[in-house]
Rosetta silent file (secondary structure, phi, psi, omega in degrees, C-alpha in Angstrom):
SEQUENCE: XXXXXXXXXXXXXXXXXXXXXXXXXXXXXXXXXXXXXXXXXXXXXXXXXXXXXXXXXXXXXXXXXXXXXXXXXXXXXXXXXXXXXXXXXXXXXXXXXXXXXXXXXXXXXXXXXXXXXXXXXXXXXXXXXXXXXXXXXXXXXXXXXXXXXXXXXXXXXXXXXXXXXXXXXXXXXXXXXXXXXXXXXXXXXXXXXXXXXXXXXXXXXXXXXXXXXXXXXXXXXXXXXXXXXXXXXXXXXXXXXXXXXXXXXXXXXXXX
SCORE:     score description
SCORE:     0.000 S_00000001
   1 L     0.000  146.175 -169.573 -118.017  -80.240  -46.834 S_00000001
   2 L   -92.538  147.186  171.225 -116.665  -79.485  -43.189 S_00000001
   3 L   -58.243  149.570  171.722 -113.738  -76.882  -43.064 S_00000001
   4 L  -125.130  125.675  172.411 -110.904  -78.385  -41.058 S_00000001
   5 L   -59.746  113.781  145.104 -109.202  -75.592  -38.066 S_00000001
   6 L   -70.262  -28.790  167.194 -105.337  -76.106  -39.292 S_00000001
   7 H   -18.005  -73.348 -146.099 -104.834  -73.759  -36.633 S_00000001
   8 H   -33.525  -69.964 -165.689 -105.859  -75.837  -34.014 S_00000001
   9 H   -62.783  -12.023  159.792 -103.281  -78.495  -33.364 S_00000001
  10 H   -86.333  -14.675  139.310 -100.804  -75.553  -33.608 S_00000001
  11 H   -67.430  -27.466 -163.999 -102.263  -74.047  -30.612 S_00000001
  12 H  -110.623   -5.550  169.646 -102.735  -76.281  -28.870 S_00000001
  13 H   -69.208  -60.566  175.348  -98.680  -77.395  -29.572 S_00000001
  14 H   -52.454  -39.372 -137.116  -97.819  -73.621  -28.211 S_00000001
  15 H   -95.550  -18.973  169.855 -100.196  -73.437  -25.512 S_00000001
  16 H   -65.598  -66.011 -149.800  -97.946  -77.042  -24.356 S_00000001
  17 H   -65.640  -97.071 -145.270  -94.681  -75.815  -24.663 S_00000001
  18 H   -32.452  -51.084  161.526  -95.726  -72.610  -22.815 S_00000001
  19 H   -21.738  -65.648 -167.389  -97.112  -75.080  -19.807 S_00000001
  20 H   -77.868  -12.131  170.209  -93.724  -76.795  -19.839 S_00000001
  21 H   -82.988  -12.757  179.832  -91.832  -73.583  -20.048 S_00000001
  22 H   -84.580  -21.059 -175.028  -93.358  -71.969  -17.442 S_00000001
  23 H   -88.616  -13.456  173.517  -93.170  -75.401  -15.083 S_00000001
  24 H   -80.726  -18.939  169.893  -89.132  -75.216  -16.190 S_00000001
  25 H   -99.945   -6.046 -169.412  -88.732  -71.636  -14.680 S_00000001
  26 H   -75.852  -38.009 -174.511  -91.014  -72.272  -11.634 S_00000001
  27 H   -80.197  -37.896  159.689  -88.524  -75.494  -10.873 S_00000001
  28 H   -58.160  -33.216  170.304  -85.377  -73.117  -11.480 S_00000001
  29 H   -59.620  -64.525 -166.066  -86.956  -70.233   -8.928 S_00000001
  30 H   -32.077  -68.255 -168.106  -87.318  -73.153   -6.338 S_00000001
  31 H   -38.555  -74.574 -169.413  -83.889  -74.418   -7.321 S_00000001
  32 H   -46.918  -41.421  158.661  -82.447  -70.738   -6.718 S_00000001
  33 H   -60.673  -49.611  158.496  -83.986  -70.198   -4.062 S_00000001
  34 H   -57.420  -29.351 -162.097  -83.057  -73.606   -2.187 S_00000001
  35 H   -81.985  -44.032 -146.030  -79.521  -72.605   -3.267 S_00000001
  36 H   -92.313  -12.255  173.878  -79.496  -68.864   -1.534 S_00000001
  37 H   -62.032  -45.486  155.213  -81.393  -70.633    1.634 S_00000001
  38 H   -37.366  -58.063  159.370  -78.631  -72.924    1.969 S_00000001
  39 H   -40.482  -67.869  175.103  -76.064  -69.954    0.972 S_00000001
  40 H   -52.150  -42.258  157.195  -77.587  -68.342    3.964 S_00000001
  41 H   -40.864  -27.544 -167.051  -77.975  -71.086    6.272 S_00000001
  42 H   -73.175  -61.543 -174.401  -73.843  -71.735    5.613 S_00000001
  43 H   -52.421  -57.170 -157.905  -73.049  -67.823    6.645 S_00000001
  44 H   -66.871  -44.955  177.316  -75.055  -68.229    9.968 S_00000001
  45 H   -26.760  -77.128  177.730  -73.805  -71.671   10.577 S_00000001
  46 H   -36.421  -84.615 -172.892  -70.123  -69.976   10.088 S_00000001
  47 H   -57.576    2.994  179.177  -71.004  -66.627   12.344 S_00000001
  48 H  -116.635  -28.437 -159.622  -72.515  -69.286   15.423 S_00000001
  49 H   -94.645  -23.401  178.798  -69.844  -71.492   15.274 S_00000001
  50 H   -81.889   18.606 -178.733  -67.158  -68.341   15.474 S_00000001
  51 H  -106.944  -18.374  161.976  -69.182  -67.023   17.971 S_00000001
  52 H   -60.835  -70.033  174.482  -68.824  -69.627   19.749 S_00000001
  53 H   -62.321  -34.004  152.491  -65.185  -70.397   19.557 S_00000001
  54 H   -16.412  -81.720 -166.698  -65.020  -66.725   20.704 S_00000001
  55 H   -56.155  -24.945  178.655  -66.709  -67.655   23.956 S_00000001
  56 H   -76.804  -69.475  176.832  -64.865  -70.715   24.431 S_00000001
  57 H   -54.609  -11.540 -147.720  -61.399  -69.562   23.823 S_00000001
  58 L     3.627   78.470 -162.521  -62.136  -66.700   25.553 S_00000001
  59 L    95.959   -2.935 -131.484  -59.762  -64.829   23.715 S_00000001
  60 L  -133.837   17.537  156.240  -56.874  -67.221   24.078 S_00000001
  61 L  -172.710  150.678 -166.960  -56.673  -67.819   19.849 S_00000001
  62 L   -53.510  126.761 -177.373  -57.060  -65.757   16.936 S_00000001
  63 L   -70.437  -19.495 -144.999  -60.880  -65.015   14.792 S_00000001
  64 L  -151.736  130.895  150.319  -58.579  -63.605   12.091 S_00000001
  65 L   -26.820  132.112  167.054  -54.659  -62.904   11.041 S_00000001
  66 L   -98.808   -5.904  170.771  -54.105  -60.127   13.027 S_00000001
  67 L   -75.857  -26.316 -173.934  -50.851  -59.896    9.942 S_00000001
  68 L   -93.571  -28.058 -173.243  -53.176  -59.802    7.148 S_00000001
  69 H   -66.464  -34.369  173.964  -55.818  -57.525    8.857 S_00000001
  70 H   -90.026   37.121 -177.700  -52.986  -54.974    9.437 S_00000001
  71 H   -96.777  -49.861 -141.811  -52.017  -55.039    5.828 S_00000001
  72 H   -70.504  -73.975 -154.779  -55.468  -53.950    5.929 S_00000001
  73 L  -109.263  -28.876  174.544  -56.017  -51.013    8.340 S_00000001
  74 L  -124.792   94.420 -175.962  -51.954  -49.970    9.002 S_00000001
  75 L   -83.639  136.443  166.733  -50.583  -50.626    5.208 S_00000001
  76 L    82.840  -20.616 -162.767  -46.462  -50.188    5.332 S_00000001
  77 L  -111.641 -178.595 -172.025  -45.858  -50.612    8.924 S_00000001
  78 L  -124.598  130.398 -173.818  -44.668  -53.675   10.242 S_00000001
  79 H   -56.766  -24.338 -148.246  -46.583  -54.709   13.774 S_00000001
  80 H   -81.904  -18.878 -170.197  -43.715  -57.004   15.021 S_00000001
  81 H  -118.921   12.761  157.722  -42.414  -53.789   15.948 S_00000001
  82 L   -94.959  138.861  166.487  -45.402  -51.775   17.673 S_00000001
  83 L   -51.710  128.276 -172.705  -45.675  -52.049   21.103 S_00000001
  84 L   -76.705   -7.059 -176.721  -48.014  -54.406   22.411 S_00000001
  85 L   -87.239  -28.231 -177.537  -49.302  -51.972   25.095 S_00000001
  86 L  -106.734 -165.516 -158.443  -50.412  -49.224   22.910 S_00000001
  87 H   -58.101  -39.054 -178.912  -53.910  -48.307   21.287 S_00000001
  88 H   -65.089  -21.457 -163.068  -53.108  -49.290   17.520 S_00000001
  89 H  -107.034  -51.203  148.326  -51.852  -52.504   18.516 S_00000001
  90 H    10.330  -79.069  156.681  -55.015  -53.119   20.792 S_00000001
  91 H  -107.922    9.951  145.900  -57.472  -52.798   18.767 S_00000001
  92 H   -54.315  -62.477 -162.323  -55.717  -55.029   16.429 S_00000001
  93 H   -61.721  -46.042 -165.419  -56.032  -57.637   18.589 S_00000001
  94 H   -54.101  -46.341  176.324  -59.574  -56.901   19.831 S_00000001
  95 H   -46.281  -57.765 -170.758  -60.440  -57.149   15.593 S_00000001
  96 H   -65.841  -16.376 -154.877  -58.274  -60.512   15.418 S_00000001
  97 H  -113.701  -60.218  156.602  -59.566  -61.753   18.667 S_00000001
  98 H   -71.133  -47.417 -139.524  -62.976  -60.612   19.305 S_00000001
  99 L   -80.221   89.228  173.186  -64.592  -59.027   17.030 S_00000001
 100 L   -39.986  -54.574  173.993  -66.716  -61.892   15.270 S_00000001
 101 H   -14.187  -56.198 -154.327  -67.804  -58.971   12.491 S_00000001
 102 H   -80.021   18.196 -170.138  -64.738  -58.966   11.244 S_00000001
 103 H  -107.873  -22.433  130.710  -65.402  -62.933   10.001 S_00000001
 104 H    -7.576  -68.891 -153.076  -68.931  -61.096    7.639 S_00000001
 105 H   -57.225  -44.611 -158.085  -66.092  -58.931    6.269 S_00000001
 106 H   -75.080  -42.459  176.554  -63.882  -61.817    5.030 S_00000001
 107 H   -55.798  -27.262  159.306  -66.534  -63.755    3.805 S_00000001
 108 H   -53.657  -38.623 -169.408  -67.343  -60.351    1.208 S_00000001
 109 L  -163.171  102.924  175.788  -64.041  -60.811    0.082 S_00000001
 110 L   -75.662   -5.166 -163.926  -61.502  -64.031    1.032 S_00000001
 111 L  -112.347  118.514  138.262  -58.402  -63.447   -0.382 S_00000001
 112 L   -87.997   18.631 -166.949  -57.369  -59.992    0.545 S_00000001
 113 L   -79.163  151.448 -177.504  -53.546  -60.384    0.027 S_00000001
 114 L    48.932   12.342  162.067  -52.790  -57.435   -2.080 S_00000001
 115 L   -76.547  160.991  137.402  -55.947  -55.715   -1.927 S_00000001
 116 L   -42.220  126.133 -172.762  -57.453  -52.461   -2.954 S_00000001
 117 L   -78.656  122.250  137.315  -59.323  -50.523   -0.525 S_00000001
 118 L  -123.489 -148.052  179.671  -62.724  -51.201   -1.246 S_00000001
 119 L   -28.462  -42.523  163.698  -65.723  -51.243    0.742 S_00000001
 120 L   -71.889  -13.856 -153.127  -64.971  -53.904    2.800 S_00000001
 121 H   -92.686  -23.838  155.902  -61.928  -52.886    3.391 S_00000001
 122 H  -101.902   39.495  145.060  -63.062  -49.428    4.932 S_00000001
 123 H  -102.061  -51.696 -167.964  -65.489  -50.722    7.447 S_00000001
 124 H   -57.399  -59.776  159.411  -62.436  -52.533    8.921 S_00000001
 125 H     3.554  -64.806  168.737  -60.643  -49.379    8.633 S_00000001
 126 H  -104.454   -7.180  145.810  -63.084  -47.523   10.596 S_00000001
 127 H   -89.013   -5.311  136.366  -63.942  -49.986   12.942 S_00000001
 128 L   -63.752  -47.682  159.872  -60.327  -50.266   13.878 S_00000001
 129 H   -24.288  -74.592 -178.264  -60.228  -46.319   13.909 S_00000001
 130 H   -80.900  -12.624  133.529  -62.685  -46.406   16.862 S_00000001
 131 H   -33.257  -78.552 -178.435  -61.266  -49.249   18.429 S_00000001
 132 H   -24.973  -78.584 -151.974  -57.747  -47.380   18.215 S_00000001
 133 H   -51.079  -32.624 -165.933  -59.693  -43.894   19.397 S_00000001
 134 H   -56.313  -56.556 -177.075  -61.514  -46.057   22.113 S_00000001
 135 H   -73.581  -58.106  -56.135  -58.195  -47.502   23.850 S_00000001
 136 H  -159.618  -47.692 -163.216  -56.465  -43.993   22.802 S_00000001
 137 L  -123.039   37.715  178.438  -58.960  -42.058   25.581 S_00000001
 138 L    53.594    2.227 -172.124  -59.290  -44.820   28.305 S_00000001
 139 H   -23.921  -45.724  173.861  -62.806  -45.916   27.122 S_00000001
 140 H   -55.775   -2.494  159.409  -61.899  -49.205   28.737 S_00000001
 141 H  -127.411   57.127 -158.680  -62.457  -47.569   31.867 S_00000001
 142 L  -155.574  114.341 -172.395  -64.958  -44.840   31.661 S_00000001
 143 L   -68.698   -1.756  174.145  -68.786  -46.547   32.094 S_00000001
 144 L   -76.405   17.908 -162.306  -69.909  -44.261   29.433 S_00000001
 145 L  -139.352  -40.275 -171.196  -68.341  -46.889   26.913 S_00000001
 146 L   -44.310  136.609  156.938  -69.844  -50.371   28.771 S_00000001
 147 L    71.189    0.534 -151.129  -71.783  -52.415   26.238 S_00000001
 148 L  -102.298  -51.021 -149.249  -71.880  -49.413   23.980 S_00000001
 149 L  -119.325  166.433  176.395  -68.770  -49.922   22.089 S_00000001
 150 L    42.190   36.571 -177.693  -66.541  -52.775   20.597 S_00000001
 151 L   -84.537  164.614  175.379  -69.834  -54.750   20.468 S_00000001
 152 L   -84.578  -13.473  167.542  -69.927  -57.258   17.158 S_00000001
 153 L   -65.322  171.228 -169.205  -72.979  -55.114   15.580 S_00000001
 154 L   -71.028  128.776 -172.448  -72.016  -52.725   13.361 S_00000001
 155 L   -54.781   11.290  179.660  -69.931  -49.494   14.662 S_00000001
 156 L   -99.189   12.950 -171.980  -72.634  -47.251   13.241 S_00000001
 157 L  -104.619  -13.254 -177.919  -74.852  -48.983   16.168 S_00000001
 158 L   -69.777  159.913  172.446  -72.302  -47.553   18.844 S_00000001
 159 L   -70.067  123.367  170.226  -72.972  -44.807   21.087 S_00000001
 160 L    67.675   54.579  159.902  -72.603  -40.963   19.954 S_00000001
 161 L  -129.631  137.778  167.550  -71.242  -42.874   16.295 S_00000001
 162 E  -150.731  135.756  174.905  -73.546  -41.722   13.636 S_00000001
 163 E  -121.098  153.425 -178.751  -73.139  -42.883    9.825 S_00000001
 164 L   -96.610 -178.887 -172.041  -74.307  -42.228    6.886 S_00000001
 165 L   -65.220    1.026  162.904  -76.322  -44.778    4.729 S_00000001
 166 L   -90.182   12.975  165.423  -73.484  -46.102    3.239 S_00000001
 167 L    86.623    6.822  172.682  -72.417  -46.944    6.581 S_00000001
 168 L   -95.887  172.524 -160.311  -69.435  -44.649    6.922 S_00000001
 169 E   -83.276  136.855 -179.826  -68.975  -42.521   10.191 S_00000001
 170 E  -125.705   -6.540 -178.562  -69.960  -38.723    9.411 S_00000001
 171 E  -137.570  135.290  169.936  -70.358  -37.878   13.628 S_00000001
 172 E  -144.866  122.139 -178.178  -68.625  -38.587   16.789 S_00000001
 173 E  -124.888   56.844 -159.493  -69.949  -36.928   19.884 S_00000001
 174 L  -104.320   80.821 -171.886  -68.400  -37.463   22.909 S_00000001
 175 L  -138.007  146.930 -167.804  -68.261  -34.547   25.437 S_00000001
 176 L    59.739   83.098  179.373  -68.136  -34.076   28.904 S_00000001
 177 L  -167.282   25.466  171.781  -67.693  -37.753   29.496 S_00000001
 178 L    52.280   31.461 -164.586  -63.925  -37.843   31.430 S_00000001
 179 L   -95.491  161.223 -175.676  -62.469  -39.348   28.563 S_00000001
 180 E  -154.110  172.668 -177.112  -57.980  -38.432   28.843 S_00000001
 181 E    99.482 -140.605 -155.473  -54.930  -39.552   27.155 S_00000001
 182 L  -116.496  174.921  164.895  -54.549  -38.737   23.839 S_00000001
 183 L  -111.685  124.278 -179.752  -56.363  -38.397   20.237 S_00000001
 184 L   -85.614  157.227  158.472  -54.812  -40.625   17.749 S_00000001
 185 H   -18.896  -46.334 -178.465  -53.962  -40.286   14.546 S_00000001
 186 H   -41.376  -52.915 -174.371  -56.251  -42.938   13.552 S_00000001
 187 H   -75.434    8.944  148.638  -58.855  -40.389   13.311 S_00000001
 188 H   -86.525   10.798  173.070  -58.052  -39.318   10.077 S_00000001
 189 H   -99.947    3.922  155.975  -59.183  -42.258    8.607 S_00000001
 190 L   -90.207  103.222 -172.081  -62.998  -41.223    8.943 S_00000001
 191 L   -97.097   40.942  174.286  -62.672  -38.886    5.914 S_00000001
 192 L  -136.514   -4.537 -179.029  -66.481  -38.552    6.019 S_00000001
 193 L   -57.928   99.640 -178.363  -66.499  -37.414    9.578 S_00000001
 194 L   -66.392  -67.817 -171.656  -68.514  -34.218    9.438 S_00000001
 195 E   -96.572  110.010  171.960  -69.077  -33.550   12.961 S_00000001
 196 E  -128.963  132.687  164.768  -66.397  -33.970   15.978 S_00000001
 197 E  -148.381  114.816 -176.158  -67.113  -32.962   19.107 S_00000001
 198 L   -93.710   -8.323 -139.377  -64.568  -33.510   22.114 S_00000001
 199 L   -93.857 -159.550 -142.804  -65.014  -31.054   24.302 S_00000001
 200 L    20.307   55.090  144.049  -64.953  -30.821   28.154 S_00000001
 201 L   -90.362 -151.806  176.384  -62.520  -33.679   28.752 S_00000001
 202 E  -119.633    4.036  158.370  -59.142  -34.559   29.582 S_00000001
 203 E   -18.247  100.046 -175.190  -57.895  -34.921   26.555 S_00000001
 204 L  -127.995  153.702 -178.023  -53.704  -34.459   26.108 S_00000001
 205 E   118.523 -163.642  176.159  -50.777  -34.241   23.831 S_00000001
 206 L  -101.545  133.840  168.158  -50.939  -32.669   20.656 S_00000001
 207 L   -56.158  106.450  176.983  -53.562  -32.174   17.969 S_00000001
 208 L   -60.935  154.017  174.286  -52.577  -34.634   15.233 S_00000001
 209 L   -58.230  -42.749 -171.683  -52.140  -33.538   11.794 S_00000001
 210 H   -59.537   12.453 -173.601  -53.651  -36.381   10.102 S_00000001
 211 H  -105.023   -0.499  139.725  -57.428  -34.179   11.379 S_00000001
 212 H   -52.815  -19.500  173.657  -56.592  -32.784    7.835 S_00000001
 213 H   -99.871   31.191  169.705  -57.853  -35.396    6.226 S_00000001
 214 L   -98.394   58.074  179.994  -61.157  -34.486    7.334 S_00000001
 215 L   -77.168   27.936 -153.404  -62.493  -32.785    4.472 S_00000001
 216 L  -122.085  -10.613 -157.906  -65.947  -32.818    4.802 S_00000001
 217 L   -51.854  107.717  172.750  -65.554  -31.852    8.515 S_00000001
 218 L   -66.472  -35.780 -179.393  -68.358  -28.883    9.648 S_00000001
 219 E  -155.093  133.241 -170.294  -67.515  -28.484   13.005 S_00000001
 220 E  -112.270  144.007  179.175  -64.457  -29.219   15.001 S_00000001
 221 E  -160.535  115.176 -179.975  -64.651  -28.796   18.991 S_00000001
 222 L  -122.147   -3.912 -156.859  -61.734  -29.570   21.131 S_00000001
 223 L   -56.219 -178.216 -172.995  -62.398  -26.829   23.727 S_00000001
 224 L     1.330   70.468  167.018  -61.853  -27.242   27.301 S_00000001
 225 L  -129.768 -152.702 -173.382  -59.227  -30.280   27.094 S_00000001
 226 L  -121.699   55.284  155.182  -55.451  -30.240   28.014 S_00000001
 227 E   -85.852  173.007 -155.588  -54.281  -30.030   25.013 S_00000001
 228 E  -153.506  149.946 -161.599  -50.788  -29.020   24.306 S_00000001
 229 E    70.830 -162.239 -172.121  -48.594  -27.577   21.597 S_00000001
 230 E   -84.039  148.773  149.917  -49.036  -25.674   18.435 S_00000001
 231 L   -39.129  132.341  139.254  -52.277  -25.610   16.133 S_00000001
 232 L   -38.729  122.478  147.458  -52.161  -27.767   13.329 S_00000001
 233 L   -59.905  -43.159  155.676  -52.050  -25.912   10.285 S_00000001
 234 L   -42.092  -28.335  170.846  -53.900  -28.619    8.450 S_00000001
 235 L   -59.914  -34.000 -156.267  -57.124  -26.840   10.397 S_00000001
 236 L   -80.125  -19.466  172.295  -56.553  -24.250    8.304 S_00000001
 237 L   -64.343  -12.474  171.240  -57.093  -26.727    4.608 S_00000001
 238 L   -71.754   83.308 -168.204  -60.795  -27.399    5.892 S_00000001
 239 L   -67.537  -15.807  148.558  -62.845  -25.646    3.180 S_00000001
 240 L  -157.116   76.179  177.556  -65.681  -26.498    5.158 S_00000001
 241 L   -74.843  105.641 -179.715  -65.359  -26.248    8.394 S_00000001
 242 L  -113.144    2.209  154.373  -67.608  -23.517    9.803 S_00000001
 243 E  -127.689  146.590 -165.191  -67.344  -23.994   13.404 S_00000001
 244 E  -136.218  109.890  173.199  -64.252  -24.412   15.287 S_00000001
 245 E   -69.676   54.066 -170.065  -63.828  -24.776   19.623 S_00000001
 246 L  -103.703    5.306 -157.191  -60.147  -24.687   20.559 S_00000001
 247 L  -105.673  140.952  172.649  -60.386  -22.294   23.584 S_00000001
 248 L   112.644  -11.331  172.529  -59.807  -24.033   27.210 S_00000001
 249 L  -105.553 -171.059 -178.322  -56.425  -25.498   25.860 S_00000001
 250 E  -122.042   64.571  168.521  -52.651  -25.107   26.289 S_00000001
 251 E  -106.620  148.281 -170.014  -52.179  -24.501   22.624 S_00000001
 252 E  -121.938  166.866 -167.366  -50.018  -22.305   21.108 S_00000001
 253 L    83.373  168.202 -152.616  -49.656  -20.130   17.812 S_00000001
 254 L   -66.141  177.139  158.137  -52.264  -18.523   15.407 S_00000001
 255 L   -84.355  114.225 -176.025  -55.557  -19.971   14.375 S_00000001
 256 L   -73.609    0.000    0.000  -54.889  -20.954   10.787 S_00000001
């Protein structure tokens, strides 16, 4: 008498369903994939046509709130009352106006009313920083800054900017390069900024306080500028700052 395989037709059940489950995730990878090409296709669409509208307007209407961005990058003050002439208000505008980048940022996160700084929110930060610092030392007129700076790539692509890989600034290296006016405040908002180096300018006014909040900061070099007024004491809270360049100015009081 012949044996009958009972097996069989239940192998040959699994060995289906495995067929159709495997042709059911191969048509969801497609699917997913047609979804994130499309996702992508959307962003670029979005970044050509405001690149565009840039170029058109030339300027002459906003990329961005410049009210919500400085909720952003100046929290508490209120803009209606900064001067439209100086650097902070500037490189507002250049962000609100220009700066295509900043329309990347918002798509990472759209609603930013009431936000929390995170990630996105310090790249604007620090790409307003160096905007600010840019206008703040005449950059707009100094040819070491053409094409270099307040380009829409990313500010760790600018010249004598160096970041680390999470994209925040740990170096700025700008010496001997005729830059004058003043150093703002602004630059305590690279708190990852390792490396500063200023020296042989024109550089005037006083050394802000806010270069306390540089605690990672190795080497500070202001030397041969104009600077004016006392040291900052805040120099002295930099646990580890081991080299420091202050000679060549018209500052007064101890080293702290």
């Amino acid at each position: 008498m012949e044996e009958t395989d009972l097996h069989k037709p239940l192998l040959l059940e699994s060995q289906e369903d495995g067929v159709v489950e495997q042709a059911l995730e191969e048509e969801e990878d497609k699917q997913r994939s047609g979804l994130k090409k499309v996702w992508l296709g959307l962003i670029a669409l979005v970044l050509a046509i405001a690149a565009v509208i840039a170029f058109c307007n030339n300027g002459s209407q906003p990329l961005s709130d410049i009210d919500l961005l400085a909720t952003v990058v100046m929290p508490g003050v209120d803009i209606s009352n900064l001067n439209e002439t100086t650097p902070q208000y500037r490189a507002l505008e250049w962000l609100a106006y220009n700066d295509t980048r900043v329309l990347t940022i918002w798509l990472a996160y759209n609603d930013t009313r009431g936000l929390t700084i995170n990630d996105d929110a310090i790249e604007l930060l620090e790409r307003f920083s160096l905007a600010t610092f840019y206008y703040s030392v005449g950059g707009d007129s100094l040819p070491k800054f053409d094409n270099d700076w307040l380009t829409i790539s990313s500010h760790c692509d600018w010249r004598d900017v160096n970041c680390d890989e999470d994209g925040r600034v740990t170096a700025l290296k700008i010496y001997h390069s005729k830059m004058h006016g003043t150093l703002p405040t602004e630059i305590g908002n690279l708190k990852r900024l390792r490396d500063l180096n200023l020296s042989l300018n024109e550089l005037v006014g006083p050394i802000p306080s806010e270069i306390g909040n540089l605690q990672q900061l190795n080497r500070l070099r202001l030397d041969g500028n104009k600077f004016s007024g006392p040291i900052p004491s805040e120099i002295g809270h930099l646990q580890q700052l081991k080299h420091l360049g202050l000679q060549g100015n018209e500052l007064s009081g101890p080293i702290p």
